[in-house]
Coordinates of C-alpha atoms and ligand atoms in Angstrom, one line a residue:
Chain A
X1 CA 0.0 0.0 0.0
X2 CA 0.8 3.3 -1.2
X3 CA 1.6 5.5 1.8
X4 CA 1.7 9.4 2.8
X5 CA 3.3 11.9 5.2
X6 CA 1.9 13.6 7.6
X7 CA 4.2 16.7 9.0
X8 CA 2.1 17.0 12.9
X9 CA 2.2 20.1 14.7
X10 CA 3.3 19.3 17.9
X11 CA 3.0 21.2 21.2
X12 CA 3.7 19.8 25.2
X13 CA 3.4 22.3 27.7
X14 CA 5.1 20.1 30.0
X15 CA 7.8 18.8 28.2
X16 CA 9.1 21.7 25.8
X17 CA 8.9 24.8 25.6
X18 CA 8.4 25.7 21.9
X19 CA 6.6 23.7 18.9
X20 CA 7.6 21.4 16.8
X21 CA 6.9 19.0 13.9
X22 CA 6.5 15.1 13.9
X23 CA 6.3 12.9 10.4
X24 CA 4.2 10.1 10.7
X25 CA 4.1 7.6 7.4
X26 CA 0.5 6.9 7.2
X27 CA -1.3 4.6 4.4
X28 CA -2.4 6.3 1.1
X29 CA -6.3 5.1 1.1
X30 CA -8.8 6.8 -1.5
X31 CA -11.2 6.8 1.3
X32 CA -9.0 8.3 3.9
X33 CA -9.7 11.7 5.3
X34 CA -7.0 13.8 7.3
X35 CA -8.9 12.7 10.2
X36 CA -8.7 8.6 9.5
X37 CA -5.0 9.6 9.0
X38 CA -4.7 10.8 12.9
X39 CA -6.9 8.4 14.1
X40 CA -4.6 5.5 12.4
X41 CA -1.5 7.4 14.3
X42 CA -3.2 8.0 17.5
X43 CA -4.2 4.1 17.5
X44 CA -1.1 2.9 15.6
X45 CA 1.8 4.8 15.8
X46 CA 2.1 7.8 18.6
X47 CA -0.8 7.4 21.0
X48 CA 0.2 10.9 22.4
X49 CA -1.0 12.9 19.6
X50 CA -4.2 14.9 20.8
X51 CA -6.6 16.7 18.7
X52 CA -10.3 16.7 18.7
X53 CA -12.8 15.1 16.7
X54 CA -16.5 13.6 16.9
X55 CA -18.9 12.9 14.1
X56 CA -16.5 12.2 11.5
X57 CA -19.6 13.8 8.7
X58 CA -19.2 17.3 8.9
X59 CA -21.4 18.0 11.4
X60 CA -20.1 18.7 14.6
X61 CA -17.5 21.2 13.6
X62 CA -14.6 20.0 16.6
X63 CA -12.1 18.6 14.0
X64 CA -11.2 21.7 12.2
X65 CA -7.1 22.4 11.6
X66 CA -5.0 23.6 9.4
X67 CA -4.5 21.4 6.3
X68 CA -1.3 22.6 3.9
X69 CA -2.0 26.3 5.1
X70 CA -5.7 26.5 4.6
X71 CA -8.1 26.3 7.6
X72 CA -10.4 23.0 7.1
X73 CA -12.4 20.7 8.7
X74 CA -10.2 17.7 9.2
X75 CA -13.0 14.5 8.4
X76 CA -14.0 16.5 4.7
X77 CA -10.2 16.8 3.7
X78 CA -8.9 14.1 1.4
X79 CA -5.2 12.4 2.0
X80 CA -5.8 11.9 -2.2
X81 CA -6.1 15.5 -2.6
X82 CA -2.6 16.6 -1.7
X83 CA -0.6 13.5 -2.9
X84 CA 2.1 13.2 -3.1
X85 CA 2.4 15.3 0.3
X86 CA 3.8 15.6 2.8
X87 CA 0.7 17.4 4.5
X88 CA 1.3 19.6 6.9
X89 CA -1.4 19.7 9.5
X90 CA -1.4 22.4 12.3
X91 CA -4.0 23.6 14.8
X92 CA -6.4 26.5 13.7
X93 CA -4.8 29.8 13.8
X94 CA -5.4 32.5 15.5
X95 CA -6.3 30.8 18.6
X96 CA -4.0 29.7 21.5
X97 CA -2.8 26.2 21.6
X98 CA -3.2 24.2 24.5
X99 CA -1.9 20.9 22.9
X100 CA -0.8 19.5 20.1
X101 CA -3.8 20.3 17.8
X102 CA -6.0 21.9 20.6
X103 CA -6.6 25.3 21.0
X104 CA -8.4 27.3 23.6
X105 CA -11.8 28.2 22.2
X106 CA -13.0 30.2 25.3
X107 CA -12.9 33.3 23.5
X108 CA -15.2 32.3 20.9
X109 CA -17.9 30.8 23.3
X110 CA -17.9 33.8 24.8
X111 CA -18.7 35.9 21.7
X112 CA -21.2 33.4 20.9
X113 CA -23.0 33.7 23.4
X114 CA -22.8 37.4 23.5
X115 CA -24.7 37.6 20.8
X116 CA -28.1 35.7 22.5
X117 CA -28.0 33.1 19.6
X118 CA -31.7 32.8 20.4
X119 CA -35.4 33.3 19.2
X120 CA -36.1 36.4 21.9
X121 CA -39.8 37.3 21.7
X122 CA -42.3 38.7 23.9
X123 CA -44.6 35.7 23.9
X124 CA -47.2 37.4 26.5
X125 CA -49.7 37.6 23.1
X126 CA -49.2 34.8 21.5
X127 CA -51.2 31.6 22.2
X128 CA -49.7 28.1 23.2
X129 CA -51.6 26.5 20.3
X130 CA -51.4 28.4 17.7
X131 CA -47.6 27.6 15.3
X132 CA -45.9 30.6 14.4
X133 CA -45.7 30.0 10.7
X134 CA -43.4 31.1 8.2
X135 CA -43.4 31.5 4.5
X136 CA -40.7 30.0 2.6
X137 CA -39.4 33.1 1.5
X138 CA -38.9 34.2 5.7
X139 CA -36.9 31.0 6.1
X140 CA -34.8 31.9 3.3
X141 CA -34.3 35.2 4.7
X142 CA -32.1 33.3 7.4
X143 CA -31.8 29.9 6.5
X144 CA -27.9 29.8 5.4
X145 CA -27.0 31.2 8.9
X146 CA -28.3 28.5 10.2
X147 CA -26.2 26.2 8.7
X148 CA -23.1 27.2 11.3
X149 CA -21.7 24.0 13.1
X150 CA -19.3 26.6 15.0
X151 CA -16.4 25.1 13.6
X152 CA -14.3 28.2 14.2
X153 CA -12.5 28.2 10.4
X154 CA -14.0 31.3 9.4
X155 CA -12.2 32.9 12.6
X156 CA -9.0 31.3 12.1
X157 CA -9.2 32.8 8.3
X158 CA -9.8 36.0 9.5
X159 CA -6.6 38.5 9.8
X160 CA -8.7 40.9 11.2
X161 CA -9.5 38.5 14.4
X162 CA -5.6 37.7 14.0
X163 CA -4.5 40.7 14.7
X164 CA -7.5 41.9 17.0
X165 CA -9.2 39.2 19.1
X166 CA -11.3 41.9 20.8
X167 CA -13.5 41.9 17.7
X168 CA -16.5 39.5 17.8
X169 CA -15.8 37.6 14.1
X170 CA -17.6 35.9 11.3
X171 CA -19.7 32.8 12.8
X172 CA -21.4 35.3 15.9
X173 CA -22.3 38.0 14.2
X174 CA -23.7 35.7 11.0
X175 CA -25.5 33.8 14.2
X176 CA -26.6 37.2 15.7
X177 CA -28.2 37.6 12.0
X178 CA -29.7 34.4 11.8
X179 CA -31.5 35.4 14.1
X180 CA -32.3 39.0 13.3
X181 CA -33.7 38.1 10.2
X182 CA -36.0 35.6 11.6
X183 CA -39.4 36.4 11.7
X184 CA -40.5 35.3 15.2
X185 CA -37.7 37.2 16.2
X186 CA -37.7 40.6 18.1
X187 CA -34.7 40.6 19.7
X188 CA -32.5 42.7 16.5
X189 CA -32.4 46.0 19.2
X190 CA -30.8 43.9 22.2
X191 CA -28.0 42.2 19.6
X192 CA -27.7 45.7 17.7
X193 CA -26.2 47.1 21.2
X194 CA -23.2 43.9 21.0
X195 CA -23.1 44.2 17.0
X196 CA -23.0 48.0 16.8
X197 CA -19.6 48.6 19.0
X198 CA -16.5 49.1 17.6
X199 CA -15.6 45.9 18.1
X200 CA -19.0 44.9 16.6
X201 CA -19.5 44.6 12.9
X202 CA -16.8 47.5 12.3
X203 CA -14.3 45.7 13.2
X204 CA -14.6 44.0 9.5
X205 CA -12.7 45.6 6.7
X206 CA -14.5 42.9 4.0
X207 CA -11.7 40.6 3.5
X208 CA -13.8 38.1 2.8
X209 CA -11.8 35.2 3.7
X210 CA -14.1 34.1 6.1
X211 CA -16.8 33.3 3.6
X212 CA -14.1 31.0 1.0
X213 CA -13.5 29.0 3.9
X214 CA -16.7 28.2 5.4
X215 CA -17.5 24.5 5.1
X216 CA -21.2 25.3 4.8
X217 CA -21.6 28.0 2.6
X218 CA -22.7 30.7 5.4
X219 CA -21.5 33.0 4.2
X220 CA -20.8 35.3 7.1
X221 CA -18.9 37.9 5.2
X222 CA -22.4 38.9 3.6
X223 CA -24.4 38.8 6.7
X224 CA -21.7 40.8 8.7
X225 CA -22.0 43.7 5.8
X226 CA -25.6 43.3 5.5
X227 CA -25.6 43.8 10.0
X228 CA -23.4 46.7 8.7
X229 CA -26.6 48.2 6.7
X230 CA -29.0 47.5 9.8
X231 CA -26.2 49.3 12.2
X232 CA -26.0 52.0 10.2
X233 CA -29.6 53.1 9.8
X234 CA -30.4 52.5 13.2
X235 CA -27.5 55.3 14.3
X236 CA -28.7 57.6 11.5
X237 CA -32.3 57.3 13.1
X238 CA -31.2 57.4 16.5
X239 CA -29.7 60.9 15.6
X240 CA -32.5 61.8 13.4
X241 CA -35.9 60.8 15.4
X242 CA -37.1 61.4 18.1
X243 CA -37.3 58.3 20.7
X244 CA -41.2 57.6 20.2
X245 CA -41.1 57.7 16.0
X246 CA -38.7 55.1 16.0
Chain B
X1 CA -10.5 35.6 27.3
X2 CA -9.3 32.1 28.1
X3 CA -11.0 29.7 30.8
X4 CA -9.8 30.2 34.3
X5 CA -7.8 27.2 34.4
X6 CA -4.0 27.3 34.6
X7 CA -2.6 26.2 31.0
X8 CA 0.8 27.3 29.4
X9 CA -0.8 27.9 26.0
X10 CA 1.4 28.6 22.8
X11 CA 0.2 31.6 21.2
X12 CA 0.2 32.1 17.6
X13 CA 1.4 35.1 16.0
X14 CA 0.4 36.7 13.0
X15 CA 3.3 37.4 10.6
X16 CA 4.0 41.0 9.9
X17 CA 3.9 40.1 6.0
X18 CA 0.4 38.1 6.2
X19 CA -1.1 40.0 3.3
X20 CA 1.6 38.2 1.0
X21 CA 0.7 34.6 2.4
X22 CA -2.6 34.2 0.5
X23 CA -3.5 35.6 -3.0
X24 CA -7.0 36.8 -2.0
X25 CA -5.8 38.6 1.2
X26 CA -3.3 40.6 -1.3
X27 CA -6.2 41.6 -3.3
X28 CA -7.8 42.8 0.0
X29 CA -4.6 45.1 0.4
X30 CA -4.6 46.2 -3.2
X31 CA -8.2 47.0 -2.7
X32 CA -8.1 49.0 -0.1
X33 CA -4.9 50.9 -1.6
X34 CA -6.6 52.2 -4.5
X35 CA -8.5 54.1 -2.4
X36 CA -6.0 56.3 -2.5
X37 CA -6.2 57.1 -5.9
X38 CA -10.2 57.7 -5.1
X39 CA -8.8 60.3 -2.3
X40 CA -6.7 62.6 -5.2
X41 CA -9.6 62.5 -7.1
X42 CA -11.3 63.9 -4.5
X43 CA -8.3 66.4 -4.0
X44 CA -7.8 67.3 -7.3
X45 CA -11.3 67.9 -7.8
X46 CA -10.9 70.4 -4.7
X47 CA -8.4 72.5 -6.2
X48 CA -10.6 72.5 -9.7
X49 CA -13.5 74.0 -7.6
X50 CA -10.8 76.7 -5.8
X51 CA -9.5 77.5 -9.2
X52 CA -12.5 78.5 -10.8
X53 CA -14.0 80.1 -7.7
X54 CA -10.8 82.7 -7.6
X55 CA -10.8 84.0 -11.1
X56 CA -9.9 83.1 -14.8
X57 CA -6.5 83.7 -14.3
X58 CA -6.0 80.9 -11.6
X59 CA -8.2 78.4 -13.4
X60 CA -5.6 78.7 -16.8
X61 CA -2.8 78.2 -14.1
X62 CA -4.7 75.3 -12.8
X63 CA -5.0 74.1 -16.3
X64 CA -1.5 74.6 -17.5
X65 CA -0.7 72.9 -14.1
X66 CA -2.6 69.9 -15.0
X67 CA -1.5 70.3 -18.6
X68 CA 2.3 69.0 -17.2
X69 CA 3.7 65.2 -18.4
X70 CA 4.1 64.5 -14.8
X71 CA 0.3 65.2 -14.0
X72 CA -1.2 63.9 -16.9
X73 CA 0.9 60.3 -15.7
X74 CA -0.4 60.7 -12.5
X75 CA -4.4 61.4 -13.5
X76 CA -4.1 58.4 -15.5
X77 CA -2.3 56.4 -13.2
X78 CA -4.6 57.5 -10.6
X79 CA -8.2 56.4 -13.0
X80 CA -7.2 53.2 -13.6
X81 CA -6.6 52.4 -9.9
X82 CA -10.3 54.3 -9.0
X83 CA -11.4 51.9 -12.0
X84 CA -9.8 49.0 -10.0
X85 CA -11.0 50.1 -6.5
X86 CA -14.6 50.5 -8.9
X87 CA -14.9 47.0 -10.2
X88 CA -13.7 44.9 -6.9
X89 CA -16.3 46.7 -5.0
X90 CA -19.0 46.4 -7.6
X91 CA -17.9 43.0 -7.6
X92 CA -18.7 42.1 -3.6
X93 CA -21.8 44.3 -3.8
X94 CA -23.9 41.5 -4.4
X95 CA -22.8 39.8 -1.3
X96 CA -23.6 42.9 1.2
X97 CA -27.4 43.9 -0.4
X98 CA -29.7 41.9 -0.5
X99 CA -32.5 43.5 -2.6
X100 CA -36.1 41.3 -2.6
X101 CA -38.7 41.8 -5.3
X102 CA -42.1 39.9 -4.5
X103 CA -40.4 38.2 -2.0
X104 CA -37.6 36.6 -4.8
X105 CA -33.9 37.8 -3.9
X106 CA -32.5 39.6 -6.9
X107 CA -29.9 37.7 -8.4
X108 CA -26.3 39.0 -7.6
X109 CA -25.7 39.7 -11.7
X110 CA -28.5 41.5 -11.7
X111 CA -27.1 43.5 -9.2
X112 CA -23.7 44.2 -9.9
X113 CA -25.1 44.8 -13.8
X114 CA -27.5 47.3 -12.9
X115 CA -24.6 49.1 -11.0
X116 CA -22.5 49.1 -14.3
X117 CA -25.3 50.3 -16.1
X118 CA -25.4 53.2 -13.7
X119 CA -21.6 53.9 -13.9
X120 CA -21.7 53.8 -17.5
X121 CA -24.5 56.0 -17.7
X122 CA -23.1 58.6 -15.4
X123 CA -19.8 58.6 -17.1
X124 CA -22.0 58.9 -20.9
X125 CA -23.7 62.5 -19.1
X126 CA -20.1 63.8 -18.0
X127 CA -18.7 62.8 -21.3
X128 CA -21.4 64.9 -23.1
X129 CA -21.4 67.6 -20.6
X130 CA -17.4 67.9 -21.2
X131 CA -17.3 67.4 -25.6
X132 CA -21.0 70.0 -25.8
Ligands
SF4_301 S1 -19.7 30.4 9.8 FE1 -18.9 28.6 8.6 S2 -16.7 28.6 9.1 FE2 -17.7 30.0 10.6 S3 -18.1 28.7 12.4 FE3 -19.9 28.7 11.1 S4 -19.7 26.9 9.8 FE4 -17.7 27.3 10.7
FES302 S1 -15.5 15.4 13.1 FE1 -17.4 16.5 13.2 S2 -17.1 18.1 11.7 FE2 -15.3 16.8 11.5

């Protein structure tokens, strides 16, 4: 059988003080993902190597890495696609490492859930037995959003994040939208006062990056410049109108 | 923010020269650069206004001023980055607005066409305005 490098990014806290790189020859198989590839070392070769992984179908969003350079969901990256190698596989960037192929995702979690990923509705008038329906063309309004498996890629292809990890990134505010734009939703003024700040949706200079790396075609470059429209008005009308017009 | 828990984590830093490590990011920086050029436009078009406002003999200075190799190199230099900074953003425009007509997104060519239409039409009045 054919086989394949791998070139590991390797980091122990307790037993050295910088990174480093480990090869591991691992079988060529057509129907090998990056993921099999570390699986087969972890069980095989170098039961030390840590990383994290769970549904193996693109689904879960914990496997994500760096693949070559390019941030990717380990389990929907092919070892066929970058034969010869050697493949390079490093943790996400832009995040701490804590081992190995683990980074520290606190940060993130945090923005998520400042952004009350979360129908918020005033449900005092509605009845218990009556659905709240929506045309087709409502769920479009928001339906891509909601295909974020918080996988993190888009923020470790951001340089803006990179450079600034006080600004909220891609996957929240595309989350904060999913919501926004969701017709049993009333909660767009609460997120606006997160979204709005500095930090907020202005921290984006439309790089774009975010959206080409996306596993599930989210898009949350669009949705972060489309906030940007929402923002916008909303300060132009705060300065214009009165309080009780708006 | 990290968790509270004790960890000697590596930290990743971002190269000083990450706009060269990825193709699209460099067209991000070229982008933004040409704005530049949409600044002297902005500029010259200053000075044009001054010009006229202080008399005929200023604006034939400003023209024989404008008239020079050097600035002729530079207007020109400077339209085809504004044409540049023009076309990439026309380009993502699609991607910020969403525009719905009976409830049917409009499709992003549509878009972007009806925004060169515009241009084009724009530029058509000036050109007129200018040869009448
Ligand atoms: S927006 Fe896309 S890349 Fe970002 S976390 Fe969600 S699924 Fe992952
Ligand atoms: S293991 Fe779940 S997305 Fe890859």
């Amino acid at each position: 059988m054919k086989e394949i490098t791998l070139r590991v990014f390797r980091y122990r806290p307790e037993a050295e003080a910088e990174p480093t790189f480990q090869e591991y020859a691992v079988p060529l198989r057509d129907d090998w993902a990056v993921l099999d590839a570390l699986n087969y070392v972890k069980e095989e070769i170098d039961p030390t190597l840590s990383y994290r992984w769970s549904c193996r179908m693109g689904i879960c969003g914990s496997c994500g890495m760096t693949v070559n350079g390019d941030p990717k969901l380990s389990c929907g990256t092919f070892l066929v696609d970058h034969a010869p190698g050697p493949i390079t596989v490093e943790p996400l960037r832009n995040f701490p490492v804590i081992r190995d192929l683990v980074i520290e995702m606190t940060d993130f979690m945090q923005k998520l859930g400042a952004v009350q990923p979360w129908i918020i509705r005033d449900e005092s008038d509605d009845d218990p037995d009556t659905e709240l329906l929506q045309t087709p063309s409502e769920m479009d309004d928001y339906k891509r959003y909601s295909m974020c498996i918080n996988c993190m890629l888009c923020y470790s292809a951001c340089p803006v994040y990179g450079l600034d990890s006080k600004f909220i990134g891609p996957a929240a505010i595309a989350l904060a939208q999913r919501y926004n734009l969701d017709s049993r939703d009333e909660g767009q003024e609460e997120r606006l006062d997160v979204l709005s700040e500095d930090e907020g949706v202005w921290g984006c200079t439309f790089v774009g990056e975010c959206t080409r790396a996306c596993p599930k075609g989210v898009d949350p470059a669009g949705a972060i410049q489309r906030a940007k429209l929402i923002a916008a008005n909303e300060a132009v009308k705060a300065f214009l109108l009165p309080r009780w017009v708006r | 923010m990290t968790t509270d828990f004790w960890q000697r984590l590596h930290r990743q830093r971002v190269p000083l020269l990450w706009w060269t490590s990825r193709r699209t990011y460099l067209l991000f920086v070229v982008r933004e650069l040409t704005s530049v050029a949409v600044v002297w436009f902005v500029v010259y078009l200053l000075l044009l206004v001054r010009s006229v406002g202080a008399g005929p003999g200023d604006y034939e200075r400003f023209l024989d001023w404008s008239a020079q190799p050097w600035m002729v190199v530079l207007n020109a230099l400077a339209l085809a980055l504004a044409i540049v900074h023009t076309i990439t953003w026309f380009m993502v425009t699609p991607q910020a607005m969403v525009l719905k007509v009976r409830g049917r997104r409009v499709p992003g060519v549509a878009l972007a066409g009806a925004l060169y239409v515009a241009w084009f039409a724009v530029s058509a009045v000036i050109l007129l305005l200018v040869l009448a």
